[in-house]
Coordinates of C-alpha atoms in Angstrom, one line a residue:
X1 CA 0.0 0.0 0.0
X2 CA 1.4 3.4 -0.9
X3 CA 2.1 6.0 1.7
X4 CA -0.6 8.2 0.1
X5 CA -3.3 5.7 1.2
X6 CA -1.9 5.4 4.7
X7 CA -1.9 9.2 5.5
X8 CA -5.4 10.2 4.4
X9 CA -7.3 12.9 6.2
X10 CA -10.8 11.6 6.3
X11 CA -14.0 13.2 7.7
X12 CA -16.7 10.7 8.5
X13 CA -20.3 11.8 9.4
X14 CA -22.9 9.8 11.3
X15 CA -26.2 10.6 12.9
X16 CA -27.4 9.7 16.4
X17 CA -30.7 8.5 17.8
X18 CA -33.7 10.2 16.4
X19 CA -36.5 8.2 17.9
X20 CA -37.5 7.6 21.5
X21 CA -40.3 5.4 22.8
X22 CA -41.4 4.7 19.2
X23 CA -41.9 8.3 18.2
X24 CA -39.8 10.7 16.1
X25 CA -37.9 13.4 18.0
X26 CA -37.5 17.0 16.7
X27 CA -33.6 16.9 16.6
X28 CA -30.8 14.3 16.4
X29 CA -27.1 14.6 17.0
X30 CA -24.8 14.8 13.9
X31 CA -21.3 13.7 14.6
X32 CA -18.2 14.4 12.5
X33 CA -15.0 12.5 13.1
X34 CA -11.7 13.7 11.5
X35 CA -9.1 10.9 11.3
X36 CA -5.5 11.2 10.0
X37 CA -2.9 8.5 10.2
X38 CA -5.4 6.2 11.9
X39 CA -5.8 8.8 14.7
X40 CA -8.9 10.8 15.7
X41 CA -7.8 14.4 15.4
X42 CA -11.2 16.1 15.9
X43 CA -14.8 15.3 16.8
X44 CA -17.6 17.7 15.8
X45 CA -21.0 17.6 17.4
X46 CA -24.1 19.4 16.1
X47 CA -27.8 18.7 15.8
X48 CA -30.0 18.4 12.8
X49 CA -33.7 18.6 12.4
X50 CA -35.3 15.1 12.1
X51 CA -36.8 15.0 8.6
X52 CA -35.5 18.5 8.0
X53 CA -33.2 19.7 5.2
X54 CA -30.3 21.1 7.2
X55 CA -27.9 18.1 7.2
X56 CA -26.0 19.2 4.0
X57 CA -25.2 22.6 5.5
X58 CA -24.0 21.0 8.8
X59 CA -21.7 18.6 6.9
X60 CA -20.3 21.5 5.0
X61 CA -19.6 23.3 8.3
X62 CA -17.7 20.2 9.6
X63 CA -15.7 20.2 6.3
X64 CA -14.8 23.9 6.7
X65 CA -13.4 23.1 10.2
X66 CA -11.5 20.1 8.9
X67 CA -9.5 21.4 5.9
X68 CA -7.5 20.2 4.2
X69 CA -9.2 16.8 3.5
X70 CA -8.7 13.9 1.3
X71 CA -12.1 12.3 1.6
X72 CA -15.6 12.7 3.1
X73 CA -17.3 9.5 4.2
X74 CA -21.1 9.3 4.7
X75 CA -23.2 6.4 5.8
X76 CA -25.7 7.2 3.1
X77 CA -27.8 10.1 2.0
X78 CA -30.7 10.1 4.6
X79 CA -29.7 11.3 8.1
X80 CA -32.1 11.7 11.0
X81 CA -35.0 10.2 9.1
X82 CA -35.3 11.9 5.7
X83 CA -32.9 14.8 6.3
X84 CA -30.9 14.3 3.1
X85 CA -27.2 15.0 2.7
X86 CA -26.5 16.0 -0.9
X87 CA -23.1 14.3 -1.4
X88 CA -23.0 15.5 -5.0
X89 CA -23.4 19.1 -4.0
X90 CA -20.8 18.7 -1.3
X91 CA -18.3 17.4 -3.8
X92 CA -19.1 20.2 -6.3
X93 CA -18.8 23.0 -3.6
X94 CA -15.7 21.7 -1.8
X95 CA -13.8 19.7 -4.5
X96 CA -13.4 16.9 -2.0
X97 CA -14.3 13.4 -3.0
X98 CA -17.3 11.9 -1.1
X99 CA -18.1 8.2 -0.7
X100 CA -21.5 7.2 0.7
X101 CA -21.2 3.7 2.3
X102 CA -24.5 1.8 2.5
X103 CA -25.4 -1.7 3.7
X104 CA -27.8 -2.3 0.8
X105 CA -29.3 -0.6 -2.3
X106 CA -32.3 1.6 -1.5
X107 CA -35.6 0.5 -2.9
X108 CA -36.3 3.8 -4.8
X109 CA -40.0 2.9 -5.5
X110 CA -40.6 2.6 -1.8
X111 CA -38.6 5.6 -1.0
X112 CA -40.6 7.7 -3.5
X113 CA -43.8 6.4 -2.0
X114 CA -42.7 7.3 1.5
X115 CA -41.6 10.8 0.4
X116 CA -44.9 11.5 -1.4
X117 CA -46.8 10.3 1.7
X118 CA -44.8 12.3 4.2
X119 CA -43.6 15.5 2.6
X120 CA -45.1 18.5 0.7
X121 CA -41.6 19.0 -0.7
X122 CA -41.2 15.4 -1.8
X123 CA -40.1 16.3 -5.3
X124 CA -37.2 18.4 -4.0
X125 CA -36.1 15.5 -1.7
X126 CA -36.4 13.0 -4.5
X127 CA -34.3 15.1 -6.8
X128 CA -31.6 15.2 -4.1
X129 CA -31.6 11.4 -4.1
X130 CA -31.6 11.2 -7.9
X131 CA -28.5 13.5 -8.1
X132 CA -26.5 10.9 -6.1
X133 CA -26.6 8.5 -9.0
X134 CA -27.1 4.8 -9.0
X135 CA -25.3 3.1 -6.1
X136 CA -22.7 0.4 -7.0
X137 CA -22.5 -3.0 -5.2
X138 CA -18.9 -4.1 -4.5
X139 CA -17.1 -6.8 -2.5
X140 CA -14.5 -5.5 -0.1
X141 CA -11.8 -8.3 0.1
X142 CA -14.1 -11.0 1.6
X143 CA -15.5 -8.6 4.2
X144 CA -18.9 -8.6 2.6
X145 CA -20.9 -6.6 0.2
X146 CA -21.0 -2.8 0.3
X147 CA -23.1 -0.4 -1.7
X148 CA -21.3 2.8 -2.7
X149 CA -22.3 6.1 -4.1
X150 CA -19.0 7.8 -5.2
X151 CA -18.4 11.4 -6.1
X152 CA -15.1 12.7 -7.3
X153 CA -13.2 9.4 -7.4
X154 CA -12.9 6.5 -9.7
X155 CA -14.3 3.2 -8.5
X156 CA -10.7 1.8 -8.4
X157 CA -9.4 4.7 -6.3
X158 CA -12.5 4.5 -4.0
X159 CA -11.9 0.8 -3.4
X160 CA -8.2 1.3 -2.7
X161 CA -9.0 4.0 -0.3
X162 CA -11.7 2.0 1.5
X163 CA -9.5 -1.1 1.8
X164 CA -6.7 1.1 3.3
X165 CA -9.0 2.5 6.0
X166 CA -11.1 -0.6 6.8
X167 CA -9.8 -2.8 9.7
X168 CA -12.8 -4.5 11.4
X169 CA -15.5 -5.9 9.2
X170 CA -16.6 -3.9 6.2
X171 CA -17.1 -0.4 7.7
X172 CA -14.3 2.0 7.1
X173 CA -12.6 3.0 10.4
X174 CA -13.5 6.7 10.4
X175 CA -17.2 5.8 9.8
X176 CA -17.1 3.1 12.4
X177 CA -15.7 5.5 15.0
X178 CA -18.2 8.2 14.1
X179 CA -21.0 5.6 14.5
X180 CA -19.8 4.4 17.9
X181 CA -19.8 8.0 19.2
X182 CA -23.2 8.9 17.6
X183 CA -24.9 5.8 18.8
X184 CA -23.4 6.2 22.3
X185 CA -25.0 9.6 22.8
X186 CA -28.5 10.0 24.2
X187 CA -31.0 11.9 22.1
X188 CA -30.5 15.7 22.2
X189 CA -33.8 16.1 24.1
X190 CA -32.1 14.4 27.1
X191 CA -29.0 16.5 27.0
X192 CA -29.2 20.0 28.6
X193 CA -28.0 22.7 26.2
X194 CA -28.0 20.5 23.1
X195 CA -30.0 22.8 20.8
X196 CA -26.7 23.7 19.0

């Protein structure tokens, strides 16, 4: 593995709990973890509106506090319900490559149905999803199947990068760390002063 792959500065973003007792909350934590040379350099904590449209701006804020970067990792496009992160827009605005790492391909017919049922602005949200392109299914060295949406990298470079930063299972380490932090936090409603 070249030195380039071993010294990446990667920002990974994950959301926290957004339901409690079977009901949707108003806000959820959004966590950004900046890793470099396999070390956590910074952790960013903010909140996003559940089913809102502020997640893209919050991710851009994390990026501005993390420069320079080599890669942005997202767990997908929807955060905190249907608060959609526009990975394509993030790549265009920042020039940084973005990889969305999903466990499975979304069923777009069911997603469209849910959006139409739940949101007056369903078309805007659906267009954000369509801009992300068709996710690609890949195998990561016997660790299992991943579904990727890649912006600003070739598939070959994306796979090299993911292999270099994945140690346990199939989740890239920065995203795994962000997920551990995000899922370890209580919902913002239970944390005093969490209306960031």
